[in-house]
Amino acid sequence: MMFKHRDTGELNNRIAHFQGDKYAFMGLVNSPMLDGEVWSGMNEAGFCIMNTASYNLREDTLKCQMDREGELMYHALGACATLEDFEAWLTTYPQPWGVEANFGVIDAQGGAAMFEVDGNSYKMFDANDPDVAPHGYVARTNFSNGGELNKGYGYVRFLEVDRVLSKACAMGGITPQLIFNDIARSFRNNILDIDLRSGDFNYPKTSGWFTDQDFIPRNNTSCSIVVQGVKKGENPELTVLWTILGYPPAGVAVPLWVKDNLPAMMSYDKEKGAAPLSAASLKLADEKVFHFKQGGGTKHYLHWENLYNLKGTGIMQKLVPVEEKVYQEALPLQQKFYKDGKVNVKELDALYGRMENMLKTEGVF
């Protein structure tokens, strides 16, 4: 599996389908963009890639345009099928690369690795190497292990990711549901040793407000993605992109397969300026969660009571049974596809239609 939690200045996101030089692929894009950049995605060969910006690999001394991670991933998805392909392709990609980032990659051959990449060099951390990943996973936030010590960002968030994954690996229980619920929607801070979901931060003990600081979801989170890959020998088209568009605590996960029949709720809506699910989630977050806007700096105030409360009427709590209905619709068909060894596009279209109708009926968008 591969997990991407995106923080960005462009909150309006959508999923788009593209035809690359070798492979068709789909990925997360900024809604105003037509093509040329992807911020996480997978292709029909089962190759999947994501990135996190790193701020401790090197000083930005390169005389070139930076922040080109989206461009690099767009071209890699169209050209690569395996980790080995990506490593070979990266060495031929025009330098300087214009990036300072960690790239997470998985493929349909059992490969999984993190590439720490600066302007013209990289280092690979193989998740299948027990010396590198003794618990079977590699995780990064906004720093690189090969970079300058104690520089960069995201160390507090990393502690929470590592805590959840190490326990889940020991118990053999890593699933998309666990990643979304226990990581993408985590309100635990290890340094403060608090978890907002404990009930100690709700009425009547507090005002129900808290500061949005070093929790994994934050006011500039636009999407969470979990790619559920396949084992060696299985059909790569069985790879699934589970996606929460918008602010994850106010959104619902939806599964997607690499076909060109994307559901409308995940695609660009001209009137909304984004995918409908993204627009609805961001609107909910803006009006109910980060709605204190009296002067500068107030966006960091989080109305926790509206997200989660002791009455069980918070946004997160109301969406739990809705998302469960998505899983109930999707998982049996996913299992059928695995049994058949291929994706039936007609059945997939019907699934997308049922999920859209259900989410509309539930008032999600």
Tab-separated table of C-alpha atoms in Angstrom:
chain	number	residue	atom	x	y	z
A	1	MET	CA	0.000	0.000	0.000
A	2	MET	CA	0.990	3.605	-0.559
A	3	PHE	CA	-0.379	6.544	1.449
A	4	LYS	CA	-0.379	10.214	0.443
A	5	HIS	CA	-1.762	13.012	2.614
A	6	ARG	CA	-1.642	16.271	0.684
A	7	ASP	CA	-1.204	19.741	2.177
A	8	THR	CA	-1.220	22.501	-0.410
A	9	GLY	CA	-2.126	26.064	-1.245
A	10	GLU	CA	-4.495	24.782	-3.965
A	11	LEU	CA	-7.276	23.061	-2.052
A	12	ASN	CA	-9.596	22.443	-5.016
A	13	ASN	CA	-8.502	19.038	-6.281
A	14	ARG	CA	-9.911	16.352	-8.529
A	15	ILE	CA	-8.946	13.013	-10.064
A	16	ALA	CA	-8.115	12.902	-13.772
A	17	HIS	CA	-7.308	10.189	-16.327
A	18	PHE	CA	-4.435	10.542	-18.816
A	19	GLN	CA	-2.752	8.615	-21.616
A	20	GLY	CA	1.028	8.662	-21.204
A	21	ASP	CA	3.746	7.707	-23.686
A	22	LYS	CA	3.542	4.049	-22.608
A	23	TYR	CA	0.796	3.738	-20.012
A	24	ALA	CA	-2.601	5.172	-19.192
A	25	PHE	CA	-2.798	6.542	-15.664
A	26	MET	CA	-4.935	8.486	-13.221
A	27	GLY	CA	-3.950	10.880	-10.515
A	28	LEU	CA	-4.681	13.752	-8.196
A	29	VAL	CA	-4.472	17.153	-9.876
A	30	ASN	CA	-5.174	20.774	-9.050
A	31	SER	CA	-8.612	21.578	-10.427
A	32	PRO	CA	-7.469	24.545	-12.561
A	33	MET	CA	-4.816	22.361	-14.281
A	34	LEU	CA	-5.585	20.568	-17.536
A	35	ASP	CA	-2.555	18.264	-17.640
A	36	GLY	CA	1.176	18.184	-17.072
A	37	GLU	CA	1.158	17.710	-13.280
A	38	VAL	CA	-0.007	14.911	-10.993
A	39	TRP	CA	0.333	14.961	-7.202
A	40	SER	CA	-0.143	11.249	-6.606
A	41	GLY	CA	-1.321	8.523	-8.922
A	42	MET	CA	-1.206	5.039	-10.414
A	43	ASN	CA	-0.995	3.608	-13.920
A	44	GLU	CA	-2.340	0.562	-15.729
A	45	ALA	CA	0.919	-1.343	-15.120
A	46	GLY	CA	0.410	-1.077	-11.349
A	47	PHE	CA	3.128	1.554	-10.903
A	48	CYS	CA	2.147	4.113	-8.239
A	49	ILE	CA	3.903	7.243	-7.023
A	50	MET	CA	3.456	10.049	-4.483
A	51	ASN	CA	5.657	12.742	-2.972
A	52	THR	CA	6.209	14.824	0.115
A	53	ALA	CA	8.153	18.060	-0.037
A	54	SER	CA	11.409	17.874	1.902
A	55	TYR	CA	13.068	20.858	3.518
A	56	ASN	CA	16.375	19.454	4.717
A	57	LEU	CA	18.009	17.828	1.692
A	58	ARG	CA	19.900	20.873	0.451
A	59	GLU	CA	19.770	24.604	0.181
A	60	ASP	CA	17.980	25.806	-2.953
A	61	THR	CA	21.173	26.844	-4.704
A	62	LEU	CA	20.314	25.327	-8.072
A	63	LYS	CA	19.760	27.868	-10.816
A	64	CYS	CA	16.556	26.314	-12.085
A	65	GLN	CA	12.810	26.295	-11.569
A	66	MET	CA	11.934	24.418	-8.385
A	67	ASP	CA	8.810	22.641	-7.084
A	68	ARG	CA	8.538	20.462	-10.187
A	69	GLU	CA	7.494	17.300	-8.331
A	70	GLY	CA	4.084	17.213	-10.020
A	71	GLU	CA	5.657	17.413	-13.456
A	72	LEU	CA	8.141	14.649	-12.654
A	73	MET	CA	5.420	12.316	-11.350
A	74	TYR	CA	3.198	13.011	-14.366
A	75	HIS	CA	5.917	11.850	-16.768
A	76	ALA	CA	6.971	8.920	-14.562
A	77	LEU	CA	3.413	7.534	-14.485
A	78	GLY	CA	3.294	7.572	-18.253
A	79	ALA	CA	6.656	5.854	-18.650
A	80	CYS	CA	7.349	3.426	-15.766
A	81	ALA	CA	6.045	0.006	-14.737
A	82	THR	CA	8.406	-0.951	-11.896
A	83	LEU	CA	10.741	0.500	-9.275
A	84	GLU	CA	13.633	-0.483	-11.513
A	85	ASP	CA	12.035	1.394	-14.417
A	86	PHE	CA	11.649	4.489	-12.246
A	87	GLU	CA	15.237	4.406	-11.020
A	88	ALA	CA	16.563	3.998	-14.558
A	89	TRP	CA	14.170	6.643	-15.895
A	90	LEU	CA	15.138	9.100	-13.165
A	91	THR	CA	18.805	8.933	-14.165
A	92	THR	CA	17.881	9.944	-17.727
A	93	TYR	CA	15.355	12.644	-16.747
A	94	PRO	CA	16.826	16.077	-17.629
A	95	GLN	CA	18.854	17.561	-14.781
A	96	PRO	CA	18.686	19.530	-12.602
A	97	TRP	CA	15.350	17.968	-11.643
A	98	GLY	CA	14.049	21.020	-9.813
A	99	VAL	CA	12.831	19.056	-6.806
A	100	GLU	CA	13.661	18.603	-3.133
A	101	ALA	CA	11.331	15.800	-2.172
A	102	ASN	CA	10.653	12.261	-1.021
A	103	PHE	CA	8.984	10.071	-3.650
A	104	GLY	CA	7.132	6.979	-2.463
A	105	VAL	CA	6.801	4.279	-5.126
A	106	ILE	CA	5.146	0.846	-5.283
A	107	ASP	CA	4.683	-1.501	-8.232
A	108	ALA	CA	2.868	-4.706	-9.191
A	109	GLN	CA	5.997	-6.822	-8.663
A	110	GLY	CA	6.125	-6.409	-4.889
A	111	GLY	CA	8.414	-3.405	-5.013
A	112	ALA	CA	8.066	-0.577	-2.492
A	113	ALA	CA	10.583	2.172	-1.776
A	114	MET	CA	11.114	5.779	-0.801
A	115	PHE	CA	13.392	7.887	-2.998
A	116	GLU	CA	14.902	10.986	-1.390
A	117	VAL	CA	15.620	13.261	-4.327
A	118	ASP	CA	17.334	16.626	-4.579
A	119	GLY	CA	18.291	18.589	-7.660
A	120	ASN	CA	20.565	16.013	-9.248
A	121	SER	CA	20.993	13.021	-6.914
A	122	TYR	CA	18.886	10.534	-4.995
A	123	LYS	CA	18.985	7.831	-2.352
A	124	MET	CA	16.604	4.867	-2.276
A	125	PHE	CA	15.169	3.321	0.909
A	126	ASP	CA	13.814	-0.149	0.105
A	127	ALA	CA	10.784	-1.192	2.167
A	128	ASN	CA	11.646	-4.848	1.457
A	129	ASP	CA	15.068	-4.493	3.094
A	130	PRO	CA	14.792	-5.433	6.802
A	131	ASP	CA	17.826	-3.297	7.608
A	132	VAL	CA	16.036	-0.278	6.152
A	133	ALA	CA	12.471	-1.132	7.128
A	134	PRO	CA	12.448	-3.669	9.984
A	135	HIS	CA	8.672	-3.353	10.373
A	136	GLY	CA	7.953	-3.522	6.622
A	137	TYR	CA	7.209	0.139	5.906
A	138	VAL	CA	8.969	3.412	5.114
A	139	ALA	CA	7.392	6.718	6.154
A	140	ARG	CA	8.303	10.377	5.689
A	141	THR	CA	6.700	13.722	6.377
A	142	ASN	CA	8.461	16.927	5.266
A	143	PHE	CA	12.012	15.854	5.965
A	144	SER	CA	14.459	13.312	4.562
A	145	ASN	CA	16.549	10.861	6.561
A	146	GLY	CA	19.525	11.610	4.343
A	147	GLY	CA	19.199	15.345	4.885
A	148	GLU	CA	20.510	17.765	7.486
A	149	LEU	CA	19.725	16.629	11.018
A	150	ASN	CA	16.809	18.355	12.807
A	151	LYS	CA	15.991	20.495	9.773
A	152	GLY	CA	12.769	20.268	7.786
A	153	TYR	CA	9.228	19.916	9.059
A	154	GLY	CA	6.679	17.359	10.203
A	155	TYR	CA	8.571	15.500	12.912
A	156	VAL	CA	5.647	15.597	15.362
A	157	ARG	CA	3.264	14.295	12.724
A	158	PHE	CA	5.797	11.604	11.820
A	159	LEU	CA	5.744	10.339	15.423
A	160	GLU	CA	2.011	9.725	15.128
A	161	VAL	CA	2.294	7.995	11.737
A	162	ASP	CA	5.076	5.773	13.039
A	163	ARG	CA	3.125	4.936	16.209
A	164	VAL	CA	0.055	3.812	14.252
A	165	LEU	CA	1.926	1.877	11.566
A	166	SER	CA	4.294	0.044	13.923
A	167	LYS	CA	1.362	-1.243	15.985
A	168	ALA	CA	-0.702	-2.127	12.904
A	169	CYS	CA	2.217	-3.982	11.300
A	170	ALA	CA	2.776	-6.014	14.458
A	171	MET	CA	-0.867	-7.058	14.379
A	172	GLY	CA	-1.061	-7.537	10.601
A	173	GLY	CA	-3.895	-5.063	10.312
A	174	ILE	CA	-2.955	-2.353	7.822
A	175	THR	CA	-5.957	-1.552	5.628
A	176	PRO	CA	-7.137	1.566	3.781
A	177	GLN	CA	-9.791	1.986	6.480
A	178	LEU	CA	-7.191	1.978	9.254
A	179	ILE	CA	-4.966	4.473	7.448
A	180	PHE	CA	-7.841	6.881	6.843
A	181	ASN	CA	-9.364	6.596	10.317
A	182	ASP	CA	-6.233	6.372	12.454
A	183	ILE	CA	-3.824	8.524	10.435
A	184	ALA	CA	-5.583	10.841	7.975
A	185	ARG	CA	-8.187	11.709	10.631
A	186	SER	CA	-5.905	11.522	13.665
A	187	PHE	CA	-6.139	14.291	16.260
A	188	ARG	CA	-3.419	12.932	18.479
A	189	ASN	CA	-0.287	14.940	19.356
A	190	ASN	CA	2.510	12.819	20.816
A	191	ILE	CA	4.527	15.750	22.173
A	192	LEU	CA	1.543	17.096	24.124
A	193	ASP	CA	0.423	13.512	24.848
A	194	ILE	CA	-3.166	14.315	23.989
A	195	ASP	CA	-5.862	12.907	21.751
A	196	LEU	CA	-8.773	15.239	21.074
A	197	ARG	CA	-11.045	12.225	20.677
A	198	SER	CA	-10.578	11.353	24.362
A	199	GLY	CA	-13.533	13.595	25.275
A	200	ASP	CA	-11.397	15.872	27.444
A	201	PHE	CA	-11.560	18.663	24.862
A	202	ASN	CA	-15.318	18.903	24.424
A	203	TYR	CA	-18.190	20.544	26.285
A	204	PRO	CA	-18.550	20.850	29.222
A	205	LYS	CA	-14.832	20.522	30.015
A	206	THR	CA	-13.679	23.081	27.433
A	207	SER	CA	-15.022	25.606	24.946
A	208	GLY	CA	-14.864	22.996	22.178
A	209	TRP	CA	-12.181	24.936	20.305
A	210	PHE	CA	-8.520	23.967	19.881
A	211	THR	CA	-5.495	25.141	17.881
A	212	ASP	CA	-4.749	23.362	14.605
A	213	GLN	CA	-1.111	22.504	15.348
A	214	ASP	CA	0.765	19.342	14.329
A	215	PHE	CA	-2.265	17.128	13.864
A	216	ILE	CA	-2.089	15.136	10.634
A	217	PRO	CA	-5.193	16.755	9.055
A	218	ARG	CA	-4.873	20.529	8.953
A	219	ASN	CA	-6.607	23.526	7.430
A	220	ASN	CA	-4.599	23.263	4.194
A	221	THR	CA	-5.143	19.527	3.633
A	222	SER	CA	-6.767	18.909	0.261
A	223	CYS	CA	-6.847	15.126	-0.052
A	224	SER	CA	-5.829	11.751	1.380
A	225	ILE	CA	-5.079	8.768	-0.841
A	226	VAL	CA	-4.351	5.109	-0.139
A	227	VAL	CA	-3.324	2.989	-3.099
A	228	GLN	CA	-4.000	-0.691	-2.540
A	229	GLY	CA	-1.632	-2.516	-4.851
A	230	VAL	CA	-1.416	-6.110	-6.048
A	231	LYS	CA	0.982	-8.979	-5.448
A	232	LYS	CA	3.429	-10.247	-8.033
A	233	GLY	CA	1.578	-12.327	-10.609
A	234	GLU	CA	-1.759	-10.589	-10.106
A	235	ASN	CA	-3.372	-8.384	-12.743
A	236	PRO	CA	-2.132	-4.782	-12.255
A	237	GLU	CA	-5.550	-3.411	-13.207
A	238	LEU	CA	-6.818	-4.688	-9.853
A	239	THR	CA	-4.883	-1.865	-8.137
A	240	VAL	CA	-7.286	0.461	-6.293
A	241	LEU	CA	-6.926	4.172	-5.548
A	242	TRP	CA	-8.954	4.922	-2.386
A	243	THR	CA	-9.465	8.688	-2.267
A	244	ILE	CA	-10.864	11.250	0.169
A	245	LEU	CA	-11.137	14.533	-1.694
A	246	GLY	CA	-11.140	17.652	0.486
A	247	TYR	CA	-10.530	17.898	4.238
A	248	PRO	CA	-10.361	14.216	5.335
A	249	PRO	CA	-12.326	14.599	8.621
A	250	ALA	CA	-15.145	16.123	6.561
A	251	GLY	CA	-14.918	13.775	3.586
A	252	VAL	CA	-15.689	10.224	2.480
A	253	ALA	CA	-13.353	7.636	0.933
A	254	VAL	CA	-14.198	6.414	-2.579
A	255	PRO	CA	-12.392	3.623	-4.504
A	256	LEU	CA	-11.232	4.103	-8.101
A	257	TRP	CA	-9.703	1.788	-10.696
A	258	VAL	CA	-7.488	2.805	-13.646
A	259	LYS	CA	-10.158	3.132	-16.292
A	260	ASP	CA	-11.326	6.184	-18.218
A	261	ASN	CA	-14.840	6.031	-16.733
A	262	LEU	CA	-14.226	8.213	-13.671
A	263	PRO	CA	-17.386	9.098	-11.704
A	264	ALA	CA	-18.553	12.689	-11.988
A	265	MET	CA	-18.260	13.272	-8.233
A	266	MET	CA	-14.449	12.895	-8.490
A	267	SER	CA	-14.036	14.823	-11.753
A	268	TYR	CA	-13.957	18.502	-12.625
A	269	ASP	CA	-17.243	20.383	-12.316
A	270	LYS	CA	-17.021	23.738	-14.115
A	271	GLU	CA	-19.678	25.367	-11.950
A	272	LYS	CA	-18.022	24.323	-8.688
A	273	GLY	CA	-14.463	24.831	-9.932
A	274	ALA	CA	-13.511	21.453	-8.452
A	275	ALA	CA	-14.744	17.900	-8.091
A	276	PRO	CA	-18.124	17.877	-6.290
A	277	LEU	CA	-16.818	15.778	-3.385
A	278	SER	CA	-13.854	18.110	-2.943
A	279	ALA	CA	-16.017	21.239	-3.065
A	280	ALA	CA	-18.523	19.851	-0.553
A	281	SER	CA	-15.876	18.753	1.954
A	282	LEU	CA	-13.956	22.039	1.754
A	283	LYS	CA	-17.176	24.034	2.164
A	284	LEU	CA	-18.045	22.054	5.279
A	285	ALA	CA	-14.575	22.616	6.723
A	286	ASP	CA	-14.671	26.332	5.926
A	287	GLU	CA	-18.134	26.911	7.407
A	288	LYS	CA	-18.081	24.552	10.401
A	289	VAL	CA	-14.470	23.816	11.362
A	290	PHE	CA	-12.227	26.769	10.445
A	291	HIS	CA	-14.939	29.420	10.535
A	292	PHE	CA	-13.362	31.863	12.996
A	293	LYS	CA	-12.103	34.572	10.643
A	294	GLN	CA	-11.738	37.709	12.720
A	295	GLY	CA	-8.369	39.004	11.588
A	296	GLY	CA	-5.134	37.376	10.479
A	297	GLY	CA	-3.926	34.088	11.925
A	298	THR	CA	-7.356	32.895	12.977
A	299	LYS	CA	-7.385	30.030	10.443
A	300	HIS	CA	-5.455	27.982	13.013
A	301	TYR	CA	-8.449	27.803	15.338
A	302	LEU	CA	-10.235	24.478	15.018
A	303	HIS	CA	-13.863	24.111	16.130
A	304	TRP	CA	-13.403	20.619	17.498
A	305	GLU	CA	-16.909	20.418	18.939
A	306	ASN	CA	-18.365	20.608	15.419
A	307	LEU	CA	-16.103	17.800	14.223
A	308	TYR	CA	-16.437	15.456	17.180
A	309	ASN	CA	-18.480	15.703	20.369
A	310	LEU	CA	-19.874	13.675	23.229
A	311	LYS	CA	-23.365	13.706	21.703
A	312	GLY	CA	-22.133	11.847	18.636
A	313	THR	CA	-23.357	14.590	16.288
A	314	GLY	CA	-19.987	15.847	14.993
A	315	ILE	CA	-19.161	15.920	11.287
A	316	MET	CA	-16.704	13.035	11.591
A	317	GLN	CA	-19.176	10.958	13.575
A	318	LYS	CA	-22.025	11.509	11.110
A	319	LEU	CA	-19.828	10.490	8.170
A	320	VAL	CA	-18.708	7.187	9.721
A	321	PRO	CA	-21.874	5.243	8.761
A	322	VAL	CA	-21.908	6.902	5.327
A	323	GLU	CA	-18.359	5.798	4.570
A	324	GLU	CA	-19.212	2.351	5.882
A	325	LYS	CA	-21.925	2.146	3.206
A	326	VAL	CA	-19.264	2.889	0.574
A	327	TYR	CA	-17.171	-0.006	1.857
A	328	GLN	CA	-20.236	-2.266	1.901
A	329	GLU	CA	-20.880	-1.413	-1.752
A	330	ALA	CA	-17.286	-1.568	-2.941
A	331	LEU	CA	-15.547	-4.391	-1.085
A	332	PRO	CA	-17.690	-7.270	-2.448
A	333	LEU	CA	-17.075	-6.086	-6.017
A	334	GLN	CA	-13.360	-5.611	-5.329
A	335	GLN	CA	-13.236	-9.194	-4.087
A	336	LYS	CA	-15.134	-10.376	-7.182
A	337	PHE	CA	-12.633	-8.605	-9.437
A	338	TYR	CA	-9.810	-10.378	-7.594
A	339	LYS	CA	-11.537	-13.731	-8.006
A	340	ASP	CA	-12.119	-13.090	-11.717
A	341	GLY	CA	-8.591	-11.731	-12.180
A	342	LYS	CA	-9.808	-8.632	-14.006
A	343	VAL	CA	-12.003	-5.539	-13.747
A	344	ASN	CA	-15.427	-5.685	-15.357
A	345	VAL	CA	-16.013	-2.135	-16.620
A	346	LYS	CA	-19.803	-2.556	-16.827
A	347	GLU	CA	-19.954	-3.661	-13.194
A	348	LEU	CA	-17.576	-0.856	-12.242
A	349	ASP	CA	-19.820	1.731	-13.918
A	350	ALA	CA	-22.766	0.378	-11.951
A	351	LEU	CA	-20.786	0.610	-8.700
A	352	TYR	CA	-19.837	4.221	-9.368
A	353	GLY	CA	-23.490	5.017	-10.071
A	354	ARG	CA	-24.673	3.405	-6.844
A	355	MET	CA	-22.047	5.196	-4.778
A	356	GLU	CA	-22.857	8.585	-6.344
A	357	ASN	CA	-26.577	8.153	-5.751
A	358	MET	CA	-26.013	7.022	-2.178
A	359	LEU	CA	-23.671	9.921	-1.328
A	360	LYS	CA	-26.118	12.398	-2.858
A	361	THR	CA	-28.994	10.893	-0.897
A	362	GLU	CA	-26.935	11.105	2.312
A	363	GLY	CA	-26.283	14.787	1.592
A	364	VAL	CA	-22.504	14.409	1.257
A	365	PHE	CA	-22.528	16.554	-1.892
